[in-house]
């Protein structure tokens, strides 16, 4: 089943408050510029992970999504659990979503 915006948001929240706050501040601290909203970033990340084929793999569970501010962008790393192998892995960090 493909990832949704809501699932990515929940995954960021599971990583801890500091990750959601980093994404929120990325948007609000840019005022009056206009960085993407946290919802826009979550939606784009869902699409990106689905394009990579990670959303359709029934053996994978999205554990958490870590967000780090790297001005003028954010860096996002997703942690997955592969139930078939009993292992965890991280995606390559993705940097983007600047104004």
Short mmCIF file of N, CA and C in Angstrom, two decimals:
data_model
loop_
_atom_site.label_atom_id
_atom_site.label_comp_id
_atom_site.label_asym_id
_atom_site.label_seq_id
_atom_site.Cartn_x
_atom_site.Cartn_y
_atom_site.Cartn_z
N UNK A 1 0.84 -1.17 0.00
CA UNK A 1 0.00 0.00 0.00
C UNK A 1 0.90 1.24 0.00
N UNK A 2 0.60 2.18 -0.84
CA UNK A 2 1.41 3.38 -0.98
C UNK A 2 1.33 4.25 0.28
N UNK A 3 2.42 4.98 0.53
CA UNK A 3 2.46 5.88 1.67
C UNK A 3 1.58 7.10 1.42
N UNK A 4 1.04 7.63 2.51
CA UNK A 4 0.22 8.83 2.45
C UNK A 4 0.91 9.96 3.22
N UNK A 5 0.43 11.16 3.01
CA UNK A 5 0.94 12.32 3.74
C UNK A 5 0.82 12.10 5.25
N UNK A 6 -0.31 11.57 5.68
CA UNK A 6 -0.55 11.35 7.11
C UNK A 6 0.44 10.35 7.70
N UNK A 7 0.76 9.30 6.97
CA UNK A 7 1.71 8.31 7.47
C UNK A 7 3.10 8.90 7.63
N UNK A 8 3.49 9.78 6.72
CA UNK A 8 4.80 10.42 6.83
C UNK A 8 4.81 11.37 8.02
N UNK A 9 3.73 12.13 8.19
CA UNK A 9 3.65 13.03 9.36
C UNK A 9 3.79 12.22 10.65
N UNK A 10 3.06 11.13 10.76
CA UNK A 10 3.12 10.29 11.95
C UNK A 10 4.52 9.73 12.17
N UNK A 11 5.20 9.39 11.07
CA UNK A 11 6.55 8.86 11.15
C UNK A 11 7.53 9.92 11.66
N UNK A 12 7.35 11.17 11.22
CA UNK A 12 8.18 12.27 11.73
C UNK A 12 7.91 12.47 13.21
N UNK A 13 6.65 12.43 13.60
CA UNK A 13 6.29 12.60 15.01
C UNK A 13 6.87 11.47 15.87
N UNK A 14 6.94 10.24 15.34
CA UNK A 14 7.51 9.12 16.10
C UNK A 14 9.00 9.33 16.36
N UNK A 15 9.67 10.08 15.49
CA UNK A 15 11.10 10.33 15.67
C UNK A 15 11.35 11.25 16.86
N UNK A 16 10.34 12.01 17.26
CA UNK A 16 10.47 12.91 18.40
C UNK A 16 10.06 14.32 18.05
N UNK A 17 9.69 15.05 19.08
CA UNK A 17 9.21 16.42 18.89
C UNK A 17 10.19 17.29 18.13
N UNK A 18 11.48 17.11 18.37
CA UNK A 18 12.46 17.97 17.72
C UNK A 18 12.44 17.85 16.20
N UNK A 19 12.03 16.70 15.69
CA UNK A 19 11.99 16.50 14.24
C UNK A 19 10.80 17.23 13.62
N UNK A 20 9.65 17.13 14.27
CA UNK A 20 8.48 17.86 13.77
C UNK A 20 8.71 19.36 13.92
N UNK A 21 9.32 19.78 15.02
CA UNK A 21 9.59 21.20 15.22
C UNK A 21 10.58 21.73 14.19
N UNK A 22 11.57 20.92 13.81
CA UNK A 22 12.52 21.34 12.78
C UNK A 22 11.79 21.59 11.46
N UNK A 23 10.84 20.72 11.14
CA UNK A 23 10.08 20.89 9.90
C UNK A 23 9.17 22.11 9.98
N UNK A 24 8.54 22.31 11.11
CA UNK A 24 7.66 23.47 11.29
C UNK A 24 8.46 24.77 11.22
N UNK A 25 9.60 24.81 11.90
CA UNK A 25 10.43 26.02 11.89
C UNK A 25 11.00 26.30 10.51
N UNK A 26 11.26 25.26 9.75
CA UNK A 26 11.74 25.44 8.38
C UNK A 26 10.74 26.28 7.60
N UNK A 27 9.47 26.06 7.86
CA UNK A 27 8.42 26.82 7.17
C UNK A 27 8.24 28.21 7.79
N UNK A 28 8.10 28.28 9.10
CA UNK A 28 7.75 29.55 9.74
C UNK A 28 8.92 30.53 9.83
N UNK A 29 10.14 30.04 10.01
CA UNK A 29 11.29 30.94 10.14
C UNK A 29 11.67 31.61 8.83
N UNK A 30 11.14 31.15 7.74
CA UNK A 30 11.47 31.72 6.43
C UNK A 30 10.65 32.97 6.13
N UNK A 31 9.67 33.28 6.98
CA UNK A 31 8.79 34.42 6.73
C UNK A 31 9.62 35.67 6.49
N UNK A 32 9.35 36.48 5.51
CA UNK A 32 8.20 36.47 4.61
C UNK A 32 8.37 35.57 3.38
N UNK A 33 9.51 34.88 3.27
CA UNK A 33 9.67 33.92 2.19
C UNK A 33 8.67 32.78 2.41
N UNK A 34 8.61 31.87 1.48
CA UNK A 34 7.60 30.82 1.61
C UNK A 34 8.20 29.45 1.35
N UNK A 35 8.76 28.85 2.41
CA UNK A 35 9.18 27.45 2.31
C UNK A 35 7.93 26.58 2.35
N UNK A 36 8.01 25.36 1.82
CA UNK A 36 6.84 24.46 1.86
C UNK A 36 6.36 24.23 3.30
N UNK A 37 5.07 24.04 3.45
CA UNK A 37 4.49 23.74 4.76
C UNK A 37 4.90 22.32 5.16
N UNK A 38 4.82 21.99 6.45
CA UNK A 38 5.09 20.61 6.86
C UNK A 38 4.21 19.60 6.13
N UNK A 39 2.96 19.96 5.89
CA UNK A 39 2.07 19.07 5.15
C UNK A 39 2.51 18.87 3.71
N UNK A 40 3.00 19.94 3.07
CA UNK A 40 3.51 19.83 1.70
C UNK A 40 4.73 18.92 1.65
N UNK A 41 5.61 19.06 2.64
CA UNK A 41 6.81 18.22 2.69
C UNK A 41 6.42 16.76 2.92
N UNK A 42 5.50 16.51 3.83
CA UNK A 42 5.06 15.14 4.10
C UNK A 42 4.43 14.51 2.85
N UNK A 43 3.66 15.29 2.13
CA UNK A 43 3.03 14.79 0.90
C UNK A 43 4.08 14.46 -0.16
N UNK A 44 5.07 15.36 -0.31
CA UNK A 44 6.13 15.14 -1.29
C UNK A 44 6.99 13.94 -0.90
N UNK A 45 7.26 13.78 0.39
CA UNK A 45 8.05 12.63 0.84
C UNK A 45 7.29 11.32 0.61
N UNK A 46 6.00 11.32 0.82
CA UNK A 46 5.20 10.12 0.55
C UNK A 46 5.33 9.75 -0.92
N UNK A 47 5.21 10.74 -1.80
CA UNK A 47 5.33 10.48 -3.24
C UNK A 47 6.74 9.99 -3.58
N UNK A 48 7.75 10.60 -2.98
CA UNK A 48 9.14 10.22 -3.27
C UNK A 48 9.41 8.78 -2.85
N UNK A 49 8.95 8.40 -1.64
CA UNK A 49 9.15 7.03 -1.17
C UNK A 49 8.37 6.03 -2.02
N UNK A 50 7.17 6.42 -2.44
CA UNK A 50 6.39 5.55 -3.31
C UNK A 50 7.07 5.37 -4.66
N UNK A 51 7.65 6.45 -5.19
CA UNK A 51 8.38 6.36 -6.47
C UNK A 51 9.59 5.44 -6.36
N UNK A 52 10.18 5.37 -5.16
CA UNK A 52 11.32 4.48 -4.94
C UNK A 52 10.88 3.02 -4.74
N UNK A 53 9.56 2.78 -4.69
CA UNK A 53 9.03 1.43 -4.53
C UNK A 53 8.96 0.97 -3.08
N UNK A 54 9.21 1.86 -2.13
CA UNK A 54 9.21 1.47 -0.73
C UNK A 54 7.80 1.35 -0.15
N UNK A 55 6.85 2.05 -0.74
CA UNK A 55 5.48 2.02 -0.22
C UNK A 55 4.73 0.75 -0.57
N UNK A 56 5.18 0.05 -1.60
CA UNK A 56 4.46 -1.14 -2.06
C UNK A 56 5.08 -2.45 -1.57
N UNK A 57 6.13 -2.36 -0.77
CA UNK A 57 6.79 -3.57 -0.28
C UNK A 57 6.14 -3.99 1.03
N UNK A 58 5.41 -5.11 1.04
CA UNK A 58 4.69 -5.53 2.24
C UNK A 58 5.60 -5.94 3.40
N UNK A 59 6.89 -6.18 3.12
CA UNK A 59 7.82 -6.57 4.17
C UNK A 59 8.38 -5.38 4.94
N UNK A 60 8.17 -4.16 4.42
CA UNK A 60 8.76 -2.98 5.04
C UNK A 60 7.77 -2.22 5.91
N UNK A 61 8.26 -1.77 7.06
CA UNK A 61 7.51 -0.90 7.96
C UNK A 61 8.32 0.37 8.15
N UNK A 62 7.67 1.52 7.97
CA UNK A 62 8.31 2.80 8.21
C UNK A 62 8.33 3.04 9.72
N UNK A 63 9.52 3.03 10.30
CA UNK A 63 9.68 3.15 11.75
C UNK A 63 9.60 4.61 12.17
N UNK A 64 10.43 5.45 11.55
CA UNK A 64 10.44 6.87 11.87
C UNK A 64 11.11 7.64 10.75
N UNK A 65 10.87 8.95 10.74
CA UNK A 65 11.48 9.83 9.75
C UNK A 65 12.13 10.99 10.49
N UNK A 66 13.42 11.15 10.28
CA UNK A 66 14.19 12.17 10.99
C UNK A 66 14.38 13.40 10.11
N UNK A 67 14.15 14.57 10.70
CA UNK A 67 14.28 15.83 9.98
C UNK A 67 15.35 16.68 10.64
N UNK A 68 16.24 17.20 9.82
CA UNK A 68 17.31 18.07 10.30
C UNK A 68 17.33 19.31 9.41
N UNK A 69 17.44 20.46 10.03
CA UNK A 69 17.53 21.70 9.25
C UNK A 69 18.97 21.89 8.76
N UNK A 70 19.10 22.13 7.49
CA UNK A 70 20.38 22.46 6.86
C UNK A 70 20.11 23.63 5.92
N UNK A 71 20.17 24.82 6.49
CA UNK A 71 19.77 26.02 5.77
C UNK A 71 20.36 26.06 4.36
N UNK A 72 19.56 26.35 3.38
CA UNK A 72 18.17 26.81 3.46
C UNK A 72 17.15 25.68 3.31
N UNK A 73 17.58 24.44 3.51
CA UNK A 73 16.72 23.28 3.25
C UNK A 73 16.54 22.45 4.52
N UNK A 74 15.95 21.28 4.36
CA UNK A 74 15.89 20.27 5.41
C UNK A 74 16.44 18.97 4.85
N UNK A 75 17.00 18.16 5.73
CA UNK A 75 17.50 16.84 5.35
C UNK A 75 16.61 15.81 6.05
N UNK A 76 16.10 14.88 5.28
CA UNK A 76 15.18 13.87 5.81
C UNK A 76 15.76 12.48 5.58
N UNK A 77 15.77 11.69 6.65
CA UNK A 77 16.21 10.30 6.59
C UNK A 77 15.10 9.44 7.16
N UNK A 78 14.73 8.41 6.43
CA UNK A 78 13.67 7.50 6.88
C UNK A 78 14.29 6.20 7.36
N UNK A 79 13.76 5.67 8.46
CA UNK A 79 14.22 4.40 9.02
C UNK A 79 13.13 3.36 8.77
N UNK A 80 13.52 2.27 8.14
CA UNK A 80 12.59 1.18 7.82
C UNK A 80 13.00 -0.09 8.55
N UNK A 81 12.02 -0.90 8.83
CA UNK A 81 12.26 -2.25 9.33
C UNK A 81 11.85 -3.22 8.23
N UNK A 82 12.76 -4.14 7.91
CA UNK A 82 12.47 -5.19 6.94
C UNK A 82 12.10 -6.43 7.74
N UNK A 83 10.80 -6.70 7.82
CA UNK A 83 10.32 -7.82 8.64
C UNK A 83 10.82 -9.17 8.12
N UNK A 84 10.97 -9.30 6.81
CA UNK A 84 11.41 -10.58 6.24
C UNK A 84 12.85 -10.90 6.65
N UNK A 85 13.69 -9.88 6.76
CA UNK A 85 15.09 -10.08 7.11
C UNK A 85 15.37 -9.85 8.59
N UNK A 86 14.41 -9.22 9.29
CA UNK A 86 14.61 -8.91 10.70
C UNK A 86 15.66 -7.83 10.90
N UNK A 87 15.77 -6.90 9.94
CA UNK A 87 16.77 -5.85 10.02
C UNK A 87 16.13 -4.47 9.85
N UNK A 88 16.91 -3.45 10.19
CA UNK A 88 16.51 -2.06 9.96
C UNK A 88 17.51 -1.43 9.02
N UNK A 89 17.04 -0.45 8.26
CA UNK A 89 17.95 0.31 7.40
C UNK A 89 17.43 1.73 7.27
N UNK A 90 18.34 2.62 6.91
CA UNK A 90 17.99 4.02 6.69
C UNK A 90 18.10 4.33 5.20
N UNK A 91 17.23 5.20 4.73
CA UNK A 91 17.35 5.68 3.36
C UNK A 91 18.53 6.65 3.31
N UNK A 92 19.03 6.89 2.11
CA UNK A 92 20.02 7.94 1.93
C UNK A 92 19.36 9.25 2.32
N UNK A 93 20.05 10.11 3.06
CA UNK A 93 19.44 11.38 3.43
C UNK A 93 19.07 12.18 2.18
N UNK A 94 17.87 12.75 2.20
CA UNK A 94 17.40 13.59 1.10
C UNK A 94 17.38 15.03 1.58
N UNK A 95 18.01 15.92 0.85
CA UNK A 95 18.05 17.33 1.22
C UNK A 95 17.29 18.13 0.17
N UNK A 96 16.35 18.94 0.65
CA UNK A 96 15.57 19.76 -0.27
C UNK A 96 14.50 20.55 0.46
N UNK A 97 13.48 20.93 -0.31
CA UNK A 97 12.31 21.64 0.20
C UNK A 97 12.61 23.06 0.65
N UNK A 98 13.55 23.67 -0.02
CA UNK A 98 13.77 25.08 0.23
C UNK A 98 12.85 25.88 -0.69
N UNK A 99 12.46 27.07 -0.22
CA UNK A 99 11.55 27.97 -0.90
C UNK A 99 11.49 27.85 -2.34
#
